[in-house]
PDB file of C-alpha atoms in Angstrom:
ATOM      1  CA  MET A   1      41.551 123.702 -29.361  1.00  0.00           C
ATOM      2  CA  ILE A   2      41.539 120.228 -30.919  1.00  0.00           C
ATOM      3  CA  GLU A   3      44.467 118.088 -29.781  1.00  0.00           C
ATOM      4  CA  LEU A   4      45.565 114.990 -31.680  1.00  0.00           C
ATOM      5  CA  LYS A   5      47.449 112.280 -29.805  1.00  0.00           C
ATOM      6  CA  THR A   6      50.385 110.294 -31.105  1.00  0.00           C
ATOM      7  CA  ARG A   7      50.311 106.498 -31.043  1.00  0.00           C
ATOM      8  CA  THR A   8      52.630 106.628 -28.036  1.00  0.00           C
ATOM      9  CA  GLU A   9      50.278 108.999 -26.199  1.00  0.00           C
ATOM     10  CA  ILE A  10      47.274 106.821 -26.953  1.00  0.00           C
ATOM     11  CA  GLU A  11      49.137 103.837 -25.524  1.00  0.00           C
ATOM     12  CA  ALA A  12      49.888 105.948 -22.437  1.00  0.00           C
ATOM     13  CA  MET A  13      46.139 106.510 -22.011  1.00  0.00           C
ATOM     14  CA  ARG A  14      45.366 102.782 -21.804  1.00  0.00           C
ATOM     15  CA  PRO A  15      46.056 102.432 -18.044  1.00  0.00           C
ATOM     16  CA  ALA A  16      43.551 105.183 -17.202  1.00  0.00           C
ATOM     17  CA  GLY A  17      40.940 103.545 -19.418  1.00  0.00           C
ATOM     18  CA  ALA A  18      41.526 100.120 -17.907  1.00  0.00           C
ATOM     19  CA  PHE A  19      41.295 101.507 -14.370  1.00  0.00           C
ATOM     20  CA  VAL A  20      38.031 103.342 -15.056  1.00  0.00           C
ATOM     21  CA  ALA A  21      36.557 100.180 -16.589  1.00  0.00           C
ATOM     22  CA  GLU A  22      37.708  98.081 -13.637  1.00  0.00           C
ATOM     23  CA  VAL A  23      36.166 100.419 -11.057  1.00  0.00           C
ATOM     24  CA  LEU A  24      32.845 100.722 -12.903  1.00  0.00           C
ATOM     25  CA  THR A  25      32.597  96.929 -13.112  1.00  0.00           C
ATOM     26  CA  ALA A  26      33.317  96.648  -9.389  1.00  0.00           C
ATOM     27  CA  LEU A  27      30.751  99.348  -8.595  1.00  0.00           C
ATOM     28  CA  GLN A  28      28.034  97.528 -10.515  1.00  0.00           C
ATOM     29  CA  ASP A  29      28.799  94.402  -8.493  1.00  0.00           C
ATOM     30  CA  TYR A  30      28.854  96.356  -5.217  1.00  0.00           C
ATOM     31  CA  ALA A  31      25.689  98.386  -5.753  1.00  0.00           C
ATOM     32  CA  ALA A  32      22.722  96.589  -4.208  1.00  0.00           C
ATOM     33  CA  VAL A  33      19.506  97.241  -2.362  1.00  0.00           C
ATOM     34  CA  GLY A  34      20.471  98.807   0.972  1.00  0.00           C
ATOM     35  CA  VAL A  35      23.755 100.357  -0.203  1.00  0.00           C
ATOM     36  CA  ASN A  36      24.036 104.127   0.250  1.00  0.00           C
ATOM     37  CA  LEU A  37      25.235 106.415  -2.554  1.00  0.00           C
ATOM     38  CA  LEU A  38      27.886 107.808  -0.201  1.00  0.00           C
ATOM     39  CA  GLU A  39      29.159 104.251   0.326  1.00  0.00           C
ATOM     40  CA  LEU A  40      29.494 103.843  -3.432  1.00  0.00           C
ATOM     41  CA  ASP A  41      31.440 107.095  -3.623  1.00  0.00           C
ATOM     42  CA  GLU A  42      33.808 106.026  -0.840  1.00  0.00           C
ATOM     43  CA  PHE A  43      34.200 102.602  -2.486  1.00  0.00           C
ATOM     44  CA  ALA A  44      35.490 104.321  -5.640  1.00  0.00           C
ATOM     45  CA  HIS A  45      37.514 106.885  -3.711  1.00  0.00           C
ATOM     46  CA  GLU A  46      39.416 104.163  -1.869  1.00  0.00           C
ATOM     47  CA  ARG A  47      40.356 102.536  -5.179  1.00  0.00           C
ATOM     48  CA  ILE A  48      41.559 105.877  -6.514  1.00  0.00           C
ATOM     49  CA  ARG A  49      43.796 106.276  -3.465  1.00  0.00           C
ATOM     50  CA  ARG A  50      45.182 102.750  -3.797  1.00  0.00           C
ATOM     51  CA  ARG A  51      45.929 103.262  -7.503  1.00  0.00           C
ATOM     52  CA  GLY A  52      47.556 106.652  -6.986  1.00  0.00           C
ATOM     53  CA  ALA A  53      45.106 108.143  -9.479  1.00  0.00           C
ATOM     54  CA  THR A  54      43.477 111.580  -9.362  1.00  0.00           C
ATOM     55  CA  SER A  55      39.735 112.213  -9.464  1.00  0.00           C
ATOM     56  CA  CYS A  56      38.557 114.573 -12.189  1.00  0.00           C
ATOM     57  CA  TYR A  57      35.447 115.470 -10.207  1.00  0.00           C
ATOM     58  CA  ILE A  58      36.316 116.569  -6.672  1.00  0.00           C
ATOM     59  CA  ASP A  59      37.437 120.110  -7.535  1.00  0.00           C
ATOM     60  CA  TYR A  60      35.451 120.350 -10.766  1.00  0.00           C
ATOM     61  CA  HIS A  61      33.450 123.586 -10.872  1.00  0.00           C
ATOM     62  CA  PRO A  62      32.097 124.503 -14.307  1.00  0.00           C
ATOM     63  CA  SER A  63      29.614 127.307 -14.867  1.00  0.00           C
ATOM     64  CA  PHE A  64      26.623 124.956 -14.615  1.00  0.00           C
ATOM     65  CA  GLY A  65      27.609 123.633 -11.161  1.00  0.00           C
ATOM     66  CA  ALA A  66      26.649 125.506  -8.003  1.00  0.00           C
ATOM     67  CA  MET A  67      29.962 124.697  -6.251  1.00  0.00           C
ATOM     68  CA  PRO A  68      32.946 122.347  -6.617  1.00  0.00           C
ATOM     69  CA  PHE A  69      31.542 118.841  -7.062  1.00  0.00           C
ATOM     70  CA  GLY A  70      33.282 117.377  -4.009  1.00  0.00           C
ATOM     71  CA  HIS A  71      32.894 113.646  -4.846  1.00  0.00           C
ATOM     72  CA  VAL A  72      34.525 111.103  -7.157  1.00  0.00           C
ATOM     73  CA  LEU A  73      31.369 109.667  -8.763  1.00  0.00           C
ATOM     74  CA  CYS A  74      28.269 111.005 -10.447  1.00  0.00           C
ATOM     75  CA  THR A  75      25.431 108.828  -9.144  1.00  0.00           C
ATOM     76  CA  SER A  76      22.147 109.599 -10.910  1.00  0.00           C
ATOM     77  CA  VAL A  77      19.087 107.704  -9.670  1.00  0.00           C
ATOM     78  CA  ASN A  78      15.811 107.252 -11.576  1.00  0.00           C
ATOM     79  CA  ASP A  79      14.734 110.733 -12.786  1.00  0.00           C
ATOM     80  CA  GLY A  80      18.201 112.049 -11.908  1.00  0.00           C
ATOM     81  CA  VAL A  81      19.707 111.676 -15.349  1.00  0.00           C
ATOM     82  CA  LEU A  82      23.153 113.365 -15.297  1.00  0.00           C
ATOM     83  CA  HIS A  83      25.703 114.824 -12.874  1.00  0.00           C
ATOM     84  CA  GLY A  84      24.059 113.160  -9.884  1.00  0.00           C
ATOM     85  CA  LEU A  85      25.644 114.456  -6.685  1.00  0.00           C
ATOM     86  CA  PRO A  86      26.184 111.578  -4.213  1.00  0.00           C
ATOM     87  CA  HIS A  87      24.123 112.117  -1.075  1.00  0.00           C
ATOM     88  CA  ASP A  88      22.558 110.215   1.794  1.00  0.00           C
ATOM     89  CA  TYR A  89      20.266 107.988  -0.248  1.00  0.00           C
ATOM     90  CA  THR A  90      19.938 104.223   0.229  1.00  0.00           C
ATOM     91  CA  LEU A  91      19.312 102.264  -2.955  1.00  0.00           C
ATOM     92  CA  ARG A  92      15.914 100.581  -3.231  1.00  0.00           C
ATOM     93  CA  ASP A  93      14.677  97.611  -5.194  1.00  0.00           C
ATOM     94  CA  GLY A  94      14.115  98.639  -8.806  1.00  0.00           C
ATOM     95  CA  ASP A  95      16.165 101.855  -8.767  1.00  0.00           C
ATOM     96  CA  LEU A  96      17.749 102.773 -12.098  1.00  0.00           C
ATOM     97  CA  LEU A  97      21.277 103.945 -11.316  1.00  0.00           C
ATOM     98  CA  SER A  98      23.675 105.698 -13.692  1.00  0.00           C
ATOM     99  CA  VAL A  99      27.308 105.976 -12.590  1.00  0.00           C
ATOM    100  CA  ASP A 100      29.784 108.305 -14.332  1.00  0.00           C
ATOM    101  CA  PHE A 101      33.475 108.059 -13.414  1.00  0.00           C
ATOM    102  CA  ALA A 102      36.528 109.949 -14.667  1.00  0.00           C
ATOM    103  CA  VAL A 103      40.094 109.890 -13.360  1.00  0.00           C
ATOM    104  CA  SER A 104      43.594 110.829 -14.359  1.00  0.00           C
ATOM    105  CA  VAL A 105      46.312 108.158 -14.257  1.00  0.00           C
ATOM    106  CA  ASP A 106      49.885 109.281 -14.918  1.00  0.00           C
ATOM    107  CA  GLY A 107      48.537 112.545 -16.294  1.00  0.00           C
ATOM    108  CA  TRP A 108      46.046 111.033 -18.766  1.00  0.00           C
ATOM    109  CA  VAL A 109      42.262 111.047 -18.336  1.00  0.00           C
ATOM    110  CA  ALA A 110      39.627 108.415 -19.077  1.00  0.00           C
ATOM    111  CA  ASP A 111      35.880 108.934 -18.692  1.00  0.00           C
ATOM    112  CA  SER A 112      33.076 106.366 -18.816  1.00  0.00           C
ATOM    113  CA  ALA A 113      29.523 105.771 -17.590  1.00  0.00           C
ATOM    114  CA  ILE A 114      27.144 102.858 -17.131  1.00  0.00           C
ATOM    115  CA  SER A 115      23.482 102.444 -16.195  1.00  0.00           C
ATOM    116  CA  PHE A 116      21.883  99.428 -14.528  1.00  0.00           C
ATOM    117  CA  VAL A 117      18.946  98.447 -12.365  1.00  0.00           C
ATOM    118  CA  VAL A 118      19.453  97.641  -8.702  1.00  0.00           C
ATOM    119  CA  GLY A 119      17.407  94.623  -7.672  1.00  0.00           C
ATOM    120  CA  THR A 120      14.278  93.767  -9.642  1.00  0.00           C
ATOM    121  CA  PRO A 121      14.294  95.363 -13.117  1.00  0.00           C
ATOM    122  CA  ARG A 122      11.369  96.829 -15.027  1.00  0.00           C
ATOM    123  CA  GLU A 123      11.293  96.050 -18.748  1.00  0.00           C
ATOM    124  CA  ASP A 124      10.904  99.751 -19.605  1.00  0.00           C
ATOM    125  CA  ASP A 125      14.127 100.534 -17.739  1.00  0.00           C
ATOM    126  CA  LEU A 126      16.035  97.716 -19.426  1.00  0.00           C
ATOM    127  CA  ARG A 127      14.813  98.947 -22.803  1.00  0.00           C
ATOM    128  CA  LEU A 128      15.974 102.473 -22.012  1.00  0.00           C
ATOM    129  CA  ILE A 129      19.409 101.257 -20.928  1.00  0.00           C
ATOM    130  CA  ARG A 130      19.746  99.066 -24.024  1.00  0.00           C
ATOM    131  CA  ALA A 131      18.905 102.046 -26.226  1.00  0.00           C
ATOM    132  CA  THR A 132      21.792 104.091 -24.816  1.00  0.00           C
ATOM    133  CA  GLU A 133      24.142 101.126 -25.209  1.00  0.00           C
ATOM    134  CA  GLU A 134      23.020 100.558 -28.805  1.00  0.00           C
ATOM    135  CA  ALA A 135      23.458 104.261 -29.535  1.00  0.00           C
ATOM    136  CA  LEU A 136      26.952 104.192 -28.064  1.00  0.00           C
ATOM    137  CA  ALA A 137      27.899 101.152 -30.158  1.00  0.00           C
ATOM    138  CA  ALA A 138      26.475 102.757 -33.325  1.00  0.00           C
ATOM    139  CA  ALA A 139      28.343 105.989 -32.624  1.00  0.00           C
ATOM    140  CA  ILE A 140      31.631 104.176 -32.035  1.00  0.00           C
ATOM    141  CA  ASP A 141      31.201 102.317 -35.333  1.00  0.00           C
ATOM    142  CA  THR A 142      31.066 105.667 -37.151  1.00  0.00           C
ATOM    143  CA  ALA A 143      34.155 107.063 -35.376  1.00  0.00           C
ATOM    144  CA  THR A 144      36.544 106.377 -38.231  1.00  0.00           C
ATOM    145  CA  VAL A 145      39.039 108.476 -40.134  1.00  0.00           C
ATOM    146  CA  GLY A 146      37.283 110.370 -42.924  1.00  0.00           C
ATOM    147  CA  ASN A 147      33.912 110.642 -41.211  1.00  0.00           C
ATOM    148  CA  ARG A 148      32.793 113.741 -39.312  1.00  0.00           C
ATOM    149  CA  ILE A 149      31.530 114.641 -35.850  1.00  0.00           C
ATOM    150  CA  GLY A 150      28.038 114.940 -37.316  1.00  0.00           C
ATOM    151  CA  ASP A 151      28.147 111.265 -38.283  1.00  0.00           C
ATOM    152  CA  ILE A 152      28.659 110.311 -34.627  1.00  0.00           C
ATOM    153  CA  SER A 153      25.846 112.612 -33.508  1.00  0.00           C
ATOM    154  CA  ALA A 154      23.490 111.381 -36.228  1.00  0.00           C
ATOM    155  CA  ALA A 155      24.127 107.745 -35.285  1.00  0.00           C
ATOM    156  CA  ILE A 156      23.099 108.449 -31.683  1.00  0.00           C
ATOM    157  CA  GLY A 157      19.992 110.391 -32.680  1.00  0.00           C
ATOM    158  CA  ALA A 158      18.888 107.684 -35.106  1.00  0.00           C
ATOM    159  CA  VAL A 159      18.936 105.015 -32.391  1.00  0.00           C
ATOM    160  CA  ALA A 160      17.027 107.279 -30.009  1.00  0.00           C
ATOM    161  CA  ARG A 161      14.271 107.869 -32.553  1.00  0.00           C
ATOM    162  CA  GLU A 162      14.155 104.181 -33.445  1.00  0.00           C
ATOM    163  CA  HIS A 163      13.299 103.482 -29.804  1.00  0.00           C
ATOM    164  CA  GLY A 164      10.876 106.392 -29.549  1.00  0.00           C
ATOM    165  CA  TYR A 165      13.001 108.667 -27.349  1.00  0.00           C
ATOM    166  CA  ARG A 166      13.615 112.370 -27.797  1.00  0.00           C
ATOM    167  CA  VAL A 167      17.137 113.739 -27.461  1.00  0.00           C
ATOM    168  CA  ASN A 168      18.485 116.543 -25.311  1.00  0.00           C
ATOM    169  CA  THR A 169      21.545 118.110 -26.944  1.00  0.00           C
ATOM    170  CA  GLN A 170      22.636 120.404 -24.089  1.00  0.00           C
ATOM    171  CA  PHE A 171      25.156 117.896 -22.752  1.00  0.00           C
ATOM    172  CA  GLY A 172      27.070 115.343 -24.803  1.00  0.00           C
ATOM    173  CA  GLY A 173      30.461 113.962 -25.654  1.00  0.00           C
ATOM    174  CA  HIS A 174      33.765 115.816 -25.639  1.00  0.00           C
ATOM    175  CA  GLY A 175      37.476 115.656 -26.238  1.00  0.00           C
ATOM    176  CA  VAL A 176      39.619 113.849 -23.653  1.00  0.00           C
ATOM    177  CA  GLY A 177      43.331 114.093 -22.918  1.00  0.00           C
ATOM    178  CA  ARG A 178      45.265 115.707 -20.116  1.00  0.00           C
ATOM    179  CA  GLU A 179      41.957 117.284 -19.046  1.00  0.00           C
ATOM    180  CA  MET A 180      38.538 115.695 -18.714  1.00  0.00           C
ATOM    181  CA  HIS A 181      36.649 118.071 -21.010  1.00  0.00           C
ATOM    182  CA  GLY A 182      38.060 119.505 -24.198  1.00  0.00           C
ATOM    183  CA  ASP A 183      37.124 120.183 -27.784  1.00  0.00           C
ATOM    184  CA  PRO A 184      35.257 119.033 -29.755  1.00  0.00           C
ATOM    185  CA  HIS A 185      31.747 118.946 -28.318  1.00  0.00           C
ATOM    186  CA  ILE A 186      29.779 115.951 -29.610  1.00  0.00           C
ATOM    187  CA  ALA A 187      26.031 116.450 -29.527  1.00  0.00           C
ATOM    188  CA  ASN A 188      23.757 113.435 -29.159  1.00  0.00           C
ATOM    189  CA  ASP A 189      21.921 114.289 -32.356  1.00  0.00           C
ATOM    190  CA  GLY A 190      22.953 115.953 -35.575  1.00  0.00           C
ATOM    191  CA  ARG A 191      23.291 115.760 -39.336  1.00  0.00           C
ATOM    192  CA  PRO A 192      25.650 113.306 -41.014  1.00  0.00           C
ATOM    193  CA  GLY A 193      28.502 114.683 -43.070  1.00  0.00           C
ATOM    194  CA  ARG A 194      28.681 117.893 -41.024  1.00  0.00           C
ATOM    195  CA  GLY A 195      31.211 119.207 -38.531  1.00  0.00           C
ATOM    196  CA  LEU A 196      34.840 118.482 -37.764  1.00  0.00           C
ATOM    197  CA  PRO A 197      36.514 115.783 -39.877  1.00  0.00           C
ATOM    198  CA  LEU A 198      37.622 112.822 -37.751  1.00  0.00           C
ATOM    199  CA  ARG A 199      41.386 112.412 -37.845  1.00  0.00           C
ATOM    200  CA  GLU A 200      43.751 109.791 -36.513  1.00  0.00           C
ATOM    201  CA  GLY A 201      44.803 110.659 -32.961  1.00  0.00           C
ATOM    202  CA  LEU A 202      41.546 112.290 -31.877  1.00  0.00           C
ATOM    203  CA  VAL A 203      40.488 110.979 -28.450  1.00  0.00           C
ATOM    204  CA  ILE A 204      36.900 111.600 -27.420  1.00  0.00           C
ATOM    205  CA  ALA A 205      34.258 110.542 -24.939  1.00  0.00           C
ATOM    206  CA  ILE A 206      30.974 109.573 -26.584  1.00  0.00           C
ATOM    207  CA  GLU A 207      28.029 109.593 -24.170  1.00  0.00           C
ATOM    208  CA  PRO A 208      24.429 109.081 -25.261  1.00  0.00           C
ATOM    209  CA  TRP A 209      21.866 109.662 -22.515  1.00  0.00           C
ATOM    210  CA  PHE A 210      18.123 109.407 -22.991  1.00  0.00           C
ATOM    211  CA  MET A 211      15.041 110.015 -20.878  1.00  0.00           C
ATOM    212  CA  ALA A 212      11.955 107.857 -21.142  1.00  0.00           C
ATOM    213  CA  GLY A 213       9.369 110.606 -21.614  1.00  0.00           C
ATOM    214  CA  THR A 214      10.944 113.980 -22.406  1.00  0.00           C
ATOM    215  CA  ASP A 215      13.966 115.865 -23.696  1.00  0.00           C
ATOM    216  CA  GLU A 216      13.727 118.601 -21.047  1.00  0.00           C
ATOM    217  CA  ILE A 217      15.731 118.808 -17.817  1.00  0.00           C
ATOM    218  CA  TYR A 218      16.081 120.978 -14.740  1.00  0.00           C
ATOM    219  CA  THR A 219      18.719 121.334 -12.031  1.00  0.00           C
ATOM    220  CA  ASP A 220      17.963 119.871  -8.618  1.00  0.00           C
ATOM    221  CA  ASP A 221      18.221 122.018  -5.486  1.00  0.00           C
ATOM    222  CA  ASP A 222      21.612 120.401  -4.792  1.00  0.00           C
ATOM    223  CA  GLY A 223      22.997 122.599  -7.582  1.00  0.00           C
ATOM    224  CA  TRP A 224      24.318 119.678  -9.654  1.00  0.00           C
ATOM    225  CA  THR A 225      21.924 116.806 -10.340  1.00  0.00           C
ATOM    226  CA  LEU A 226      20.044 117.161 -13.615  1.00  0.00           C
ATOM    227  CA  ARG A 227      16.545 115.685 -13.540  1.00  0.00           C
ATOM    228  CA  SER A 228      13.988 114.964 -16.237  1.00  0.00           C
ATOM    229  CA  LYS A 229      11.317 117.631 -16.301  1.00  0.00           C
ATOM    230  CA  ASP A 230       8.463 115.110 -16.337  1.00  0.00           C
ATOM    231  CA  GLY A 231       9.911 112.784 -13.688  1.00  0.00           C
ATOM    232  CA  SER A 232      10.650 109.992 -16.157  1.00  0.00           C
ATOM    233  CA  ARG A 233      13.749 107.881 -15.786  1.00  0.00           C
ATOM    234  CA  GLY A 234      17.027 108.349 -17.598  1.00  0.00           C
ATOM    235  CA  ALA A 235      19.962 106.173 -18.660  1.00  0.00           C
ATOM    236  CA  HIS A 236      23.521 107.031 -19.701  1.00  0.00           C
ATOM    237  CA  SER A 237      26.295 105.080 -21.458  1.00  0.00           C
ATOM    238  CA  GLU A 238      29.780 106.425 -22.192  1.00  0.00           C
ATOM    239  CA  HIS A 239      33.179 105.289 -23.435  1.00  0.00           C
ATOM    240  CA  THR A 240      36.454 107.068 -24.102  1.00  0.00           C
ATOM    241  CA  ILE A 241      37.724 106.104 -27.549  1.00  0.00           C
ATOM    242  CA  ALA A 242      40.696 106.888 -29.738  1.00  0.00           C
ATOM    243  CA  ILE A 243      40.350 107.256 -33.492  1.00  0.00           C
ATOM    244  CA  THR A 244      43.146 105.304 -35.167  1.00  0.00           C
ATOM    245  CA  GLY A 245      44.076 104.248 -38.663  1.00  0.00           C
ATOM    246  CA  ASP A 246      42.866 100.755 -37.729  1.00  0.00           C
ATOM    247  CA  GLY A 247      39.452 101.966 -36.541  1.00  0.00           C
ATOM    248  CA  PRO A 248      38.068 103.129 -33.184  1.00  0.00           C
ATOM    249  CA  LEU A 249      39.911 101.927 -30.078  1.00  0.00           C
ATOM    250  CA  VAL A 250      37.709 101.754 -26.952  1.00  0.00           C
ATOM    251  CA  LEU A 251      40.018 102.705 -24.089  1.00  0.00           C
ATOM    252  CA  THR A 252      37.399 102.101 -21.367  1.00  0.00           C
ATOM    253  CA  SER A 253      36.138  98.749 -22.649  1.00  0.00           C
ATOM    254  CA  ARG A 254      34.733  96.502 -19.913  1.00  0.00           C
ATOM    255  CA  ALA A 255      34.662  93.415 -22.141  1.00  0.00           C
TER     256      ALA A 255
END
């Protein structure tokens, strides 16, 4: 079911968005060569406890997960492209790390993701990350009253093709509110002018993710981490936005 938020409800979602943005910024500063993924997860968990927030991930157990997730971050490294389960892995120079973080503050959810290189970057990785960020910006620009879900999807797909990447449409954006995942689903490619009309009060997470060499994925033996089928690296960018009469409002902005 599609839920539209009032202006008052959108304002009530701002603290969750600001907290998610704050933690992701701190995580990017904290992540370094020699830091373990489990340390990153505890770093975020401690901030959740201090804020009195609630993780959306710990007890999360959708049909595609082997068991409840059990952590507060998704940490996807290199060819791990989505839903990376934190584990005993120490970050190395040149690792491409994607971090996805979603919490509830005062009953309202915000969801966001960033990708960055730990240590010495490779130009191919930076290009891949920039492509997801450009796709996210293009998609947000189309998230205006009177457009349609297909316009958002088409904007993402166009940027991917411009950079020479193929698009996997199995996982994408979604509605956000009292729960982390709701309607509508927002594929990362599509046809403009199709799908649900965008109305004032719709709050959604838009999340382009691309892989350098393929559009095919498989599930790691951990039952959660999605990896590129050819071993190529992936990147992921995501914001929670509200569609308003004044244009898209980025609730998880890190600017």
